[in-house]
PDB file of C-alpha atoms in Angstrom:
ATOM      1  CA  UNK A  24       3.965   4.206  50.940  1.00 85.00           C
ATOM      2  CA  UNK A  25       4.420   4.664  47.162  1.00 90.00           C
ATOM      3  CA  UNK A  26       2.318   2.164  45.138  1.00 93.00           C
ATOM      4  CA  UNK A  27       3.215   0.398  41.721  1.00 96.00           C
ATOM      5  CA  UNK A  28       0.889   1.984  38.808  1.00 97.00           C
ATOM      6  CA  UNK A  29       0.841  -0.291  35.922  1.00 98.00           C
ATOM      7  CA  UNK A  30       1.124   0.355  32.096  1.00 98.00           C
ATOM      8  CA  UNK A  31      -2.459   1.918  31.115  1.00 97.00           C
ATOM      9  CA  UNK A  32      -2.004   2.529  27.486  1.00 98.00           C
ATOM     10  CA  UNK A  33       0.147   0.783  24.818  1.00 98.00           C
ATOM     11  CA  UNK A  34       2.605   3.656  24.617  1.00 98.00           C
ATOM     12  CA  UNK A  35       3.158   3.003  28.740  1.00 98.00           C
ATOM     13  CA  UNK A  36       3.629  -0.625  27.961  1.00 98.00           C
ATOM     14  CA  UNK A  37       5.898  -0.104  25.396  1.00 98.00           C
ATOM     15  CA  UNK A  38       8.052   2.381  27.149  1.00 98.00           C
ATOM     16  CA  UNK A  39       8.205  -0.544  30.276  1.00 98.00           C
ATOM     17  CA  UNK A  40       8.926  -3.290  27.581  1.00 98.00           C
ATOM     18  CA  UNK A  41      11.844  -1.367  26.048  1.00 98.00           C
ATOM     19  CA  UNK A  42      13.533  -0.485  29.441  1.00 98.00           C
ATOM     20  CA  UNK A  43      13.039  -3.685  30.735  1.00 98.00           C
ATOM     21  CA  UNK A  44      14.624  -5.144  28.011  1.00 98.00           C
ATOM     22  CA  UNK A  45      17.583  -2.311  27.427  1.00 98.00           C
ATOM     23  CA  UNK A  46      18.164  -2.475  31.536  1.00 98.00           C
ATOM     24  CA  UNK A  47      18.150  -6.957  31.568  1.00 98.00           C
ATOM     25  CA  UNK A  48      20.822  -6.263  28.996  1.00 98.00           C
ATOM     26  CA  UNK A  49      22.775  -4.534  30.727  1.00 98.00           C
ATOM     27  CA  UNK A  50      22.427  -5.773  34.477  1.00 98.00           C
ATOM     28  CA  UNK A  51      23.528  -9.131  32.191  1.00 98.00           C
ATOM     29  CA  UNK A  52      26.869  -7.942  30.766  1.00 97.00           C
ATOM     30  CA  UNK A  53      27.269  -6.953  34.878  1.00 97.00           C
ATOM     31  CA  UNK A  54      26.382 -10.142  36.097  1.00 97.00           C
ATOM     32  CA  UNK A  55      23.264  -8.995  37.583  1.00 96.00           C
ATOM     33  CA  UNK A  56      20.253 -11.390  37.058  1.00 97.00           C
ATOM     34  CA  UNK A  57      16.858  -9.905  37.945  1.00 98.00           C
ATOM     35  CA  UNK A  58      14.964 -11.657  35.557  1.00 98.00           C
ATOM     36  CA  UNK A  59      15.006 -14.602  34.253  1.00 98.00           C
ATOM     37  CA  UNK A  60      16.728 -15.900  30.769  1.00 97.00           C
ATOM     38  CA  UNK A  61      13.274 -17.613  29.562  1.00 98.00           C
ATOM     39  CA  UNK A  62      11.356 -13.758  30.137  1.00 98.00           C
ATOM     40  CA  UNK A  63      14.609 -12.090  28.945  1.00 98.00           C
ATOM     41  CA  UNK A  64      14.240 -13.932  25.633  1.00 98.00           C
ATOM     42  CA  UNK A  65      10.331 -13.567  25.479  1.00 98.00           C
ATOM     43  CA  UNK A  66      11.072  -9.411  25.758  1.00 98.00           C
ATOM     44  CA  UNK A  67      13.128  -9.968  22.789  1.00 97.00           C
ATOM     45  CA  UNK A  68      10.869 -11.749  20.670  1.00 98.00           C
ATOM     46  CA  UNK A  69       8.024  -9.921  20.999  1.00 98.00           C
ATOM     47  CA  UNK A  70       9.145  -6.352  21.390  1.00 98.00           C
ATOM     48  CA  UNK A  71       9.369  -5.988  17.952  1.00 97.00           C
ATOM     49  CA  UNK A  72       5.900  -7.855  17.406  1.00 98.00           C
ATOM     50  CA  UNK A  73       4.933  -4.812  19.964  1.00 98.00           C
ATOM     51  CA  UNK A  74       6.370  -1.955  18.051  1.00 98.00           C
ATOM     52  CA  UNK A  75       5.810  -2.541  14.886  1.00 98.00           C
ATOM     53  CA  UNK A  76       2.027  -2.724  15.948  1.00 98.00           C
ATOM     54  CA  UNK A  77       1.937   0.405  18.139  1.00 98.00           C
ATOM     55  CA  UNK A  78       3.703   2.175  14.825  1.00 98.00           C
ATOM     56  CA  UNK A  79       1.463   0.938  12.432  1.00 98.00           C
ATOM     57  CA  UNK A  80      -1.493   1.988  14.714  1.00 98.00           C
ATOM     58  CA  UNK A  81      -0.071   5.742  15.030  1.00 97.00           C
ATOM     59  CA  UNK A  82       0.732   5.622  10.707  1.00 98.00           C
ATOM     60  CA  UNK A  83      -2.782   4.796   9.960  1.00 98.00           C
ATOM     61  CA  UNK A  84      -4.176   6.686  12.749  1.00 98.00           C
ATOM     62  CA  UNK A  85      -2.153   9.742  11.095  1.00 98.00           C
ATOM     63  CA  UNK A  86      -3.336   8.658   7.498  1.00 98.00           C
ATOM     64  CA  UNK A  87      -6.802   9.009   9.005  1.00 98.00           C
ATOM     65  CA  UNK A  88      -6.905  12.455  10.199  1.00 98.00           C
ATOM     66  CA  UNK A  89      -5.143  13.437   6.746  1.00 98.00           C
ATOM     67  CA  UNK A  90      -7.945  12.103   4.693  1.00 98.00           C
ATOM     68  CA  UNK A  91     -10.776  13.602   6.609  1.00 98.00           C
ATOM     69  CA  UNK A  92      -8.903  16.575   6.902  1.00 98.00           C
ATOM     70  CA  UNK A  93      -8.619  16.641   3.041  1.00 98.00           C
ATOM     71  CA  UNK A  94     -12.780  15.053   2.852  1.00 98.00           C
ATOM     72  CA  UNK A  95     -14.069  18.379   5.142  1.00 98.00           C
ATOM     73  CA  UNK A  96     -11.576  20.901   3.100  1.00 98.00           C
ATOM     74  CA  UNK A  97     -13.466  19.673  -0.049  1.00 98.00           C
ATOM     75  CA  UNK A  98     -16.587  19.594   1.813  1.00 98.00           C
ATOM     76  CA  UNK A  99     -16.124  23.180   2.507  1.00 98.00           C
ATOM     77  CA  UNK A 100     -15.134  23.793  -1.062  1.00 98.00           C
ATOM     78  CA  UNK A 101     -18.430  22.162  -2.103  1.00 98.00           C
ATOM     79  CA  UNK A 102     -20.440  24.361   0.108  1.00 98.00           C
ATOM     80  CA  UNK A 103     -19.012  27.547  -0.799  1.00 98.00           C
ATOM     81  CA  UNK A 104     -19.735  26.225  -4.555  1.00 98.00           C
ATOM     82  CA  UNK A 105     -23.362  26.032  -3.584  1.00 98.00           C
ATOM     83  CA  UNK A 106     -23.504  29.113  -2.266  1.00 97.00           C
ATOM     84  CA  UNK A 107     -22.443  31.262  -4.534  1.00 97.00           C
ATOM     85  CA  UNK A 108     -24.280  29.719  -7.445  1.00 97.00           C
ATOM     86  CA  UNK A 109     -27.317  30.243  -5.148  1.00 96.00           C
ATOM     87  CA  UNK A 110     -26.456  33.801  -4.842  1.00 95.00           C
ATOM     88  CA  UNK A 111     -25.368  34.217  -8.576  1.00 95.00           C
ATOM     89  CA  UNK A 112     -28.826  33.066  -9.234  1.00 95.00           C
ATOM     90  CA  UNK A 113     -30.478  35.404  -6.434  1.00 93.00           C
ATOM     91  CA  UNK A 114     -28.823  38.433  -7.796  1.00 94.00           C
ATOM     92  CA  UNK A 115     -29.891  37.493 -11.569  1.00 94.00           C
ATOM     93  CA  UNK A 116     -33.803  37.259 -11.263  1.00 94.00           C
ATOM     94  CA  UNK A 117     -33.484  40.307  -9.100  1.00 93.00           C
ATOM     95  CA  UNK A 118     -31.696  42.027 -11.610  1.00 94.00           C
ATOM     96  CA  UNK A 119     -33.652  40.597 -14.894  1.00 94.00           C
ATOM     97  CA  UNK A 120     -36.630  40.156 -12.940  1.00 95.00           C
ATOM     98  CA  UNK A 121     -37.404  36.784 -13.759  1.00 94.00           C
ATOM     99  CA  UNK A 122     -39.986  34.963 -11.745  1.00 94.00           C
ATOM    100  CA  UNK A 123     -39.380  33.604  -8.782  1.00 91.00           C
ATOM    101  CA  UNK A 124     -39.582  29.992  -9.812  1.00 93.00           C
ATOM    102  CA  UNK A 125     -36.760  29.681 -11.388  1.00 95.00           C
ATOM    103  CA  UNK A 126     -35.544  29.616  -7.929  1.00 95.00           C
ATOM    104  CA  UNK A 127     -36.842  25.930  -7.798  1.00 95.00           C
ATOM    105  CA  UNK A 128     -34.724  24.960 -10.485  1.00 96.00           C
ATOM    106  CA  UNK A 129     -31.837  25.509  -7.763  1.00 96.00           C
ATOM    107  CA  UNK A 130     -33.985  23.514  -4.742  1.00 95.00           C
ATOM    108  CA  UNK A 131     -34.384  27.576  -3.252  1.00 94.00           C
ATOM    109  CA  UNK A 132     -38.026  28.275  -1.729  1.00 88.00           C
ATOM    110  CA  UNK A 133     -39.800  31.209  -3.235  1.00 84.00           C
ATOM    111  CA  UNK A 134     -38.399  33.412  -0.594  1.00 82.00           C
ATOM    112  CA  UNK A 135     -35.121  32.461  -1.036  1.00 73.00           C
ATOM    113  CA  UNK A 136     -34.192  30.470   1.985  1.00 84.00           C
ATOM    114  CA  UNK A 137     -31.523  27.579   1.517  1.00 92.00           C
ATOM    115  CA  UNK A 138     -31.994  23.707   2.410  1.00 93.00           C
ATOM    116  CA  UNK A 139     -29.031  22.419   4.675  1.00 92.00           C
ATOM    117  CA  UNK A 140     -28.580  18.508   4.305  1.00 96.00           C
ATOM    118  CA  UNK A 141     -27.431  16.992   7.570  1.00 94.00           C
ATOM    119  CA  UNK A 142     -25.345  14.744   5.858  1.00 96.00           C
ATOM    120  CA  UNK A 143     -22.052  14.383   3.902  1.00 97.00           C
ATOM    121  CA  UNK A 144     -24.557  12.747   1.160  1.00 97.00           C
ATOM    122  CA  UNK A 145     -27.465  14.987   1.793  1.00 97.00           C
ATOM    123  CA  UNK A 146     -24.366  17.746   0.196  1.00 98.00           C
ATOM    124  CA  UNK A 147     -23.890  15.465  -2.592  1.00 98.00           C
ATOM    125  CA  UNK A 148     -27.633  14.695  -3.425  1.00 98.00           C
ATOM    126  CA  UNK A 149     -28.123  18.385  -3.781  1.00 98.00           C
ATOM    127  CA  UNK A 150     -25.171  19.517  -5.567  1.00 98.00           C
ATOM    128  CA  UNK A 151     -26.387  16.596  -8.077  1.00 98.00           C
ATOM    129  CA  UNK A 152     -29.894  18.399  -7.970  1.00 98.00           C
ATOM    130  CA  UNK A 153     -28.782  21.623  -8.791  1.00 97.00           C
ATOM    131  CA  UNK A 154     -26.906  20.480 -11.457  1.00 98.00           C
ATOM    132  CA  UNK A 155     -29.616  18.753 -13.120  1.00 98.00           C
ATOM    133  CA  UNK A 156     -32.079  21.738 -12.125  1.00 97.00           C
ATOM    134  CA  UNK A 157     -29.611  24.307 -14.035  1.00 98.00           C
ATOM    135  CA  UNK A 158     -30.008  22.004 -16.837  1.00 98.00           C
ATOM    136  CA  UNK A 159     -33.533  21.869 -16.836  1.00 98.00           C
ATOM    137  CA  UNK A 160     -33.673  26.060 -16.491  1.00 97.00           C
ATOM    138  CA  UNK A 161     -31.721  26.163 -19.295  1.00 97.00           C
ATOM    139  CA  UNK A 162     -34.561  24.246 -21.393  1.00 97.00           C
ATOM    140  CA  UNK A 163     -37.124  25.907 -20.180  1.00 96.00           C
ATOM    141  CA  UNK A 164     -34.958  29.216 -21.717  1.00 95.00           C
ATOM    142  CA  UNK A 165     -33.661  31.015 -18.815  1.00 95.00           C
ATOM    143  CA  UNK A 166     -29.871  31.544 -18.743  1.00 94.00           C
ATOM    144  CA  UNK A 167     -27.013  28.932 -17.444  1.00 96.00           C
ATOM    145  CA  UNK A 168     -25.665  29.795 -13.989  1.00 95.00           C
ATOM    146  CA  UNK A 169     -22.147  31.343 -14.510  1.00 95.00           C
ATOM    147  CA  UNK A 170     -19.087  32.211 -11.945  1.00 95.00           C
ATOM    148  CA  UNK A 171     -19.977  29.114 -10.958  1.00 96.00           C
ATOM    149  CA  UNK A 172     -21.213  27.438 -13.450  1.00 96.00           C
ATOM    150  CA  UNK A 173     -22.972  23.944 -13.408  1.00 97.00           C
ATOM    151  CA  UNK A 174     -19.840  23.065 -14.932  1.00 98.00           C
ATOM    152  CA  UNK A 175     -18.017  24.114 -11.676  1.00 98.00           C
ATOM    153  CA  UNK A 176     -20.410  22.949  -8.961  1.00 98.00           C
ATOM    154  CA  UNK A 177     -19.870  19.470 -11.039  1.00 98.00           C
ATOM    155  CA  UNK A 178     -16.259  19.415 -10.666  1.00 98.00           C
ATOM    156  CA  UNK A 179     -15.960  20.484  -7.025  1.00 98.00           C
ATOM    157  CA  UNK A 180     -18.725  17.764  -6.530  1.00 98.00           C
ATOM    158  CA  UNK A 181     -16.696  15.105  -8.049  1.00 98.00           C
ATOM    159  CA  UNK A 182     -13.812  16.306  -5.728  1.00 98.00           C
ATOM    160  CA  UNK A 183     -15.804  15.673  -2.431  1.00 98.00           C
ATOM    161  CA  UNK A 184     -16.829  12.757  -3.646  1.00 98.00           C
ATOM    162  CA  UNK A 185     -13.086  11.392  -4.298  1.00 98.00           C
ATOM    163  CA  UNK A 186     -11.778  12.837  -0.505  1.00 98.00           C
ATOM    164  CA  UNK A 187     -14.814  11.004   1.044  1.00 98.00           C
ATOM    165  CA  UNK A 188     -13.981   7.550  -0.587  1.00 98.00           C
ATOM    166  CA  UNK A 189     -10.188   7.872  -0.057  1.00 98.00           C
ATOM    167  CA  UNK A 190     -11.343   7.895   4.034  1.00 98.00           C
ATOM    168  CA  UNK A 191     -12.857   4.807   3.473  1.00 98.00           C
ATOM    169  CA  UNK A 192      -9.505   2.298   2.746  1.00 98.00           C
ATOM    170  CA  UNK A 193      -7.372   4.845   5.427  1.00 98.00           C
ATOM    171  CA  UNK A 194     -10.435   3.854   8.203  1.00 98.00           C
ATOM    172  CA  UNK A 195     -10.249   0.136   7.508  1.00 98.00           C
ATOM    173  CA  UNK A 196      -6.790   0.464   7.766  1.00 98.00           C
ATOM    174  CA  UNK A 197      -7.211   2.099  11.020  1.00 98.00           C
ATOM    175  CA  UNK A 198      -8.835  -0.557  12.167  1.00 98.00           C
ATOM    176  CA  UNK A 199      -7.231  -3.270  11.276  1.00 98.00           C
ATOM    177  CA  UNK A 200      -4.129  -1.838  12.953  1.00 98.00           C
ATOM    178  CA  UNK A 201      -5.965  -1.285  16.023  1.00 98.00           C
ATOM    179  CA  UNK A 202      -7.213  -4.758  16.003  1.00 98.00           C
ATOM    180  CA  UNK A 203      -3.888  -6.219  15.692  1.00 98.00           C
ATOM    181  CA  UNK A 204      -2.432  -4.522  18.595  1.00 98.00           C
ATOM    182  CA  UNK A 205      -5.652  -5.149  20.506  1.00 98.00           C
ATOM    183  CA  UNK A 206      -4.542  -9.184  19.988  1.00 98.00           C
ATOM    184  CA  UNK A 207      -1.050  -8.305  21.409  1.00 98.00           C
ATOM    185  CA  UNK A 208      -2.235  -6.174  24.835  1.00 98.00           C
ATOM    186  CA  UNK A 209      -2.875  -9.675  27.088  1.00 97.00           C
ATOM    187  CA  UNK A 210       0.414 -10.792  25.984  1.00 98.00           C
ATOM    188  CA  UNK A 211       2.300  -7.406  27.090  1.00 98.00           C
ATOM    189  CA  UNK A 212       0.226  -7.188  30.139  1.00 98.00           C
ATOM    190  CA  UNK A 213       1.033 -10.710  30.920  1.00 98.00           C
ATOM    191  CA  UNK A 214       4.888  -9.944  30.022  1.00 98.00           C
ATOM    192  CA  UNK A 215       4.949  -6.602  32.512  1.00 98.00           C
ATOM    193  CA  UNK A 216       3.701  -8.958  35.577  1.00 98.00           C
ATOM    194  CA  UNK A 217       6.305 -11.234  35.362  1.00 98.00           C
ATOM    195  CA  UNK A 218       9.114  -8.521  34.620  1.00 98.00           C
ATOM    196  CA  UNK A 219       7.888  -7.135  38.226  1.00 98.00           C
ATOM    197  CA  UNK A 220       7.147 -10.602  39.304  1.00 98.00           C
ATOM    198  CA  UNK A 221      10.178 -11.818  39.019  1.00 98.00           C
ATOM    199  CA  UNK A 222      11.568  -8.639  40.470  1.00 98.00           C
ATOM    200  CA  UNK A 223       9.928  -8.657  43.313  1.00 97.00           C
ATOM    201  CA  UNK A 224      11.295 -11.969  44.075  1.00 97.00           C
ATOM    202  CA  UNK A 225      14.845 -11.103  43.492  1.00 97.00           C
ATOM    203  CA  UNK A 226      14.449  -7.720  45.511  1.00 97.00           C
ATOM    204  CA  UNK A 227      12.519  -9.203  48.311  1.00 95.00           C
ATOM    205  CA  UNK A 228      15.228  -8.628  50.923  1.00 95.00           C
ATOM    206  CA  UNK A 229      15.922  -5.078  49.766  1.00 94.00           C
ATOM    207  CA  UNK A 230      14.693  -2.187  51.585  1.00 94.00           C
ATOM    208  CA  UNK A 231      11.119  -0.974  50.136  1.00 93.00           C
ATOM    209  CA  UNK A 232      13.180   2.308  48.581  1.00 92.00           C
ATOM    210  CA  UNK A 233      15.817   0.225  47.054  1.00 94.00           C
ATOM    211  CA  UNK A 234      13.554  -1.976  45.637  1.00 96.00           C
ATOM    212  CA  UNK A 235      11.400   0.838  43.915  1.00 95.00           C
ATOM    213  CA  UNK A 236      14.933   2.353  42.692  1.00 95.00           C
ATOM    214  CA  UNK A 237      15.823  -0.761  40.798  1.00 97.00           C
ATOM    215  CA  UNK A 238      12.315  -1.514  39.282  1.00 97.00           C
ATOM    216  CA  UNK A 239      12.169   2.555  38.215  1.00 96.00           C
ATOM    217  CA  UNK A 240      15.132   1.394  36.104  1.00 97.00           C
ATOM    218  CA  UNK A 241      13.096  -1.889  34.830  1.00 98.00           C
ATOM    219  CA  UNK A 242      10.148   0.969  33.679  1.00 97.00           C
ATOM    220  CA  UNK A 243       7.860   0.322  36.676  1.00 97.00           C
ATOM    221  CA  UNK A 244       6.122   3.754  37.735  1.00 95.00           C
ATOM    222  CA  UNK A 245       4.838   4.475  41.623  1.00 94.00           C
ATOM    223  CA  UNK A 246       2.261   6.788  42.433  1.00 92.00           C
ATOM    224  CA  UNK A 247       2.350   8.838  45.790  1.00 90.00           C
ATOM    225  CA  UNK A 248      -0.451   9.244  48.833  1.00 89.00           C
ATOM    226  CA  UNK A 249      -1.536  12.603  49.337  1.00 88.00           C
ATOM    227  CA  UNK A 250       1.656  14.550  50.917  1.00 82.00           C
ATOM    228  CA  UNK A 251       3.820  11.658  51.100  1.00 82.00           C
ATOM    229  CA  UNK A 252       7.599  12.620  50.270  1.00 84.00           C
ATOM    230  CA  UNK A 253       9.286  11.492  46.946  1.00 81.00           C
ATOM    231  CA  UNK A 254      11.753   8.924  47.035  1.00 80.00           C
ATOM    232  CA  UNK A 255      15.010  10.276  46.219  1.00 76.00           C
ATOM    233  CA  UNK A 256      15.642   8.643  42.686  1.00 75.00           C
ATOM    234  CA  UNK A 257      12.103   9.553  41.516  1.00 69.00           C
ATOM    235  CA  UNK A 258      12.419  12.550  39.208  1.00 68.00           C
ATOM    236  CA  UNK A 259       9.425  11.601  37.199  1.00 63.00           C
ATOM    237  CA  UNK A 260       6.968  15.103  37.085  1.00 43.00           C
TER     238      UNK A 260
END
């Protein structure tokens, strides 16, 4: 026999809140009285408590993954910074044959290898080294870095760092949306069990397929045993 599957995420339970409340309306104007005036009026007053929360978590949640987006594009841009002033560099003592060691001034071993921070500040930390260390080449009287300059690294640095604090504010707003929709999810729960509470009761002398047919139009869902036929009405996929 078909089995009742309740709401699992908020989007289920909002979907069952909003037909319940739509279909109440309407059995109403028609006389019909499934459920009760008292839950009736409690489905009005805090749908909207419901939805507003379940929007505000998919806005931030949006506003999230639009800043971090936007922190790893200028992440990239960092990087790529980085490693073309390494290879400007590389190519220059090659070409001028300058010693090795200026290499250093650019945190570059002697044979040229790269570090790779494992962090989002490790990047930062470095870029602020190189800086400094294309600085401190220049007054020992090699040449600046150029195409890019220090003066480029520094602005592409100061970019990053803007992108990562703007995903700071968006992920405490995440979370405080989450939180506040976290306080409502007993109260829907509790709301669904007495839509199909009180359902039940009214249905009780219906015939098992009838009743399903009625609560499908309340928002209730029914899961099927392995090869057991569809009821009729059912056209969920």
């Amino acid at each position: 026999m078909p089995y009742y599957v309740p709401p699992k995420t908020d989007t289920e339970r909002l979907n069952f809140l909003r037909t319940a409340a739509q279909t109440t309306a309407i059995d109403y104007a028609n006389s019909i009285e499934y459920i009760s005036r008292d839950t009736f009026m409690e489905l009005e007053s805090f749908l909207p408590q419901f939805d507003e929360a379940f929007l505000d978590v998919a806005e931030t949640f949006g506003q999230h993954n639009k800043e971090v987006a936007e922190r790893e594009e200028a992440l990239d841009k960092l990087k790529q910074v980085i490693d073309d002033l390494w290879e400007v560099v590389r190519r220059r003592i090659r070409r001028q044959n300058e010693p090795v060691g200026v290499l250093r001034f650019y945190y570059l071993k002697p044979d040229g290898s790269e570090p790779n921070p494992g962090s989002l500040d490790g990047w930062f930390d470095l870029a602020e080294d190189m800086i400094a260390g294309d600085a401190d080449a220049v007054a020992a009287g090699y040449a600046a870095a150029v195409c890019p300059s220090a003066v480029e690294l520094a602005a592409a640095l100061t970019s990053a760092r803007k992108e990562a604090a703007d995903v700071i504010p968006a992920d405490e707003a995440h979370d405080r949306a989450q939180a506040a929709i976290d306080a409502l999810r007993a109260q829907a729960d509790e709301l669904i069990d007495d839509v199909m509470e009180e359902l039940r009761f009214h249905l009780r002398k219906e015939e098992a397929a009838s009743q399903r047919r009625v609560m499908r139009t309340y928002g209730a869902h029914f899961a099927y045993n392995p090869g057991e036929p569809r009821d009729m009405d059912d056209v969920e996929a």
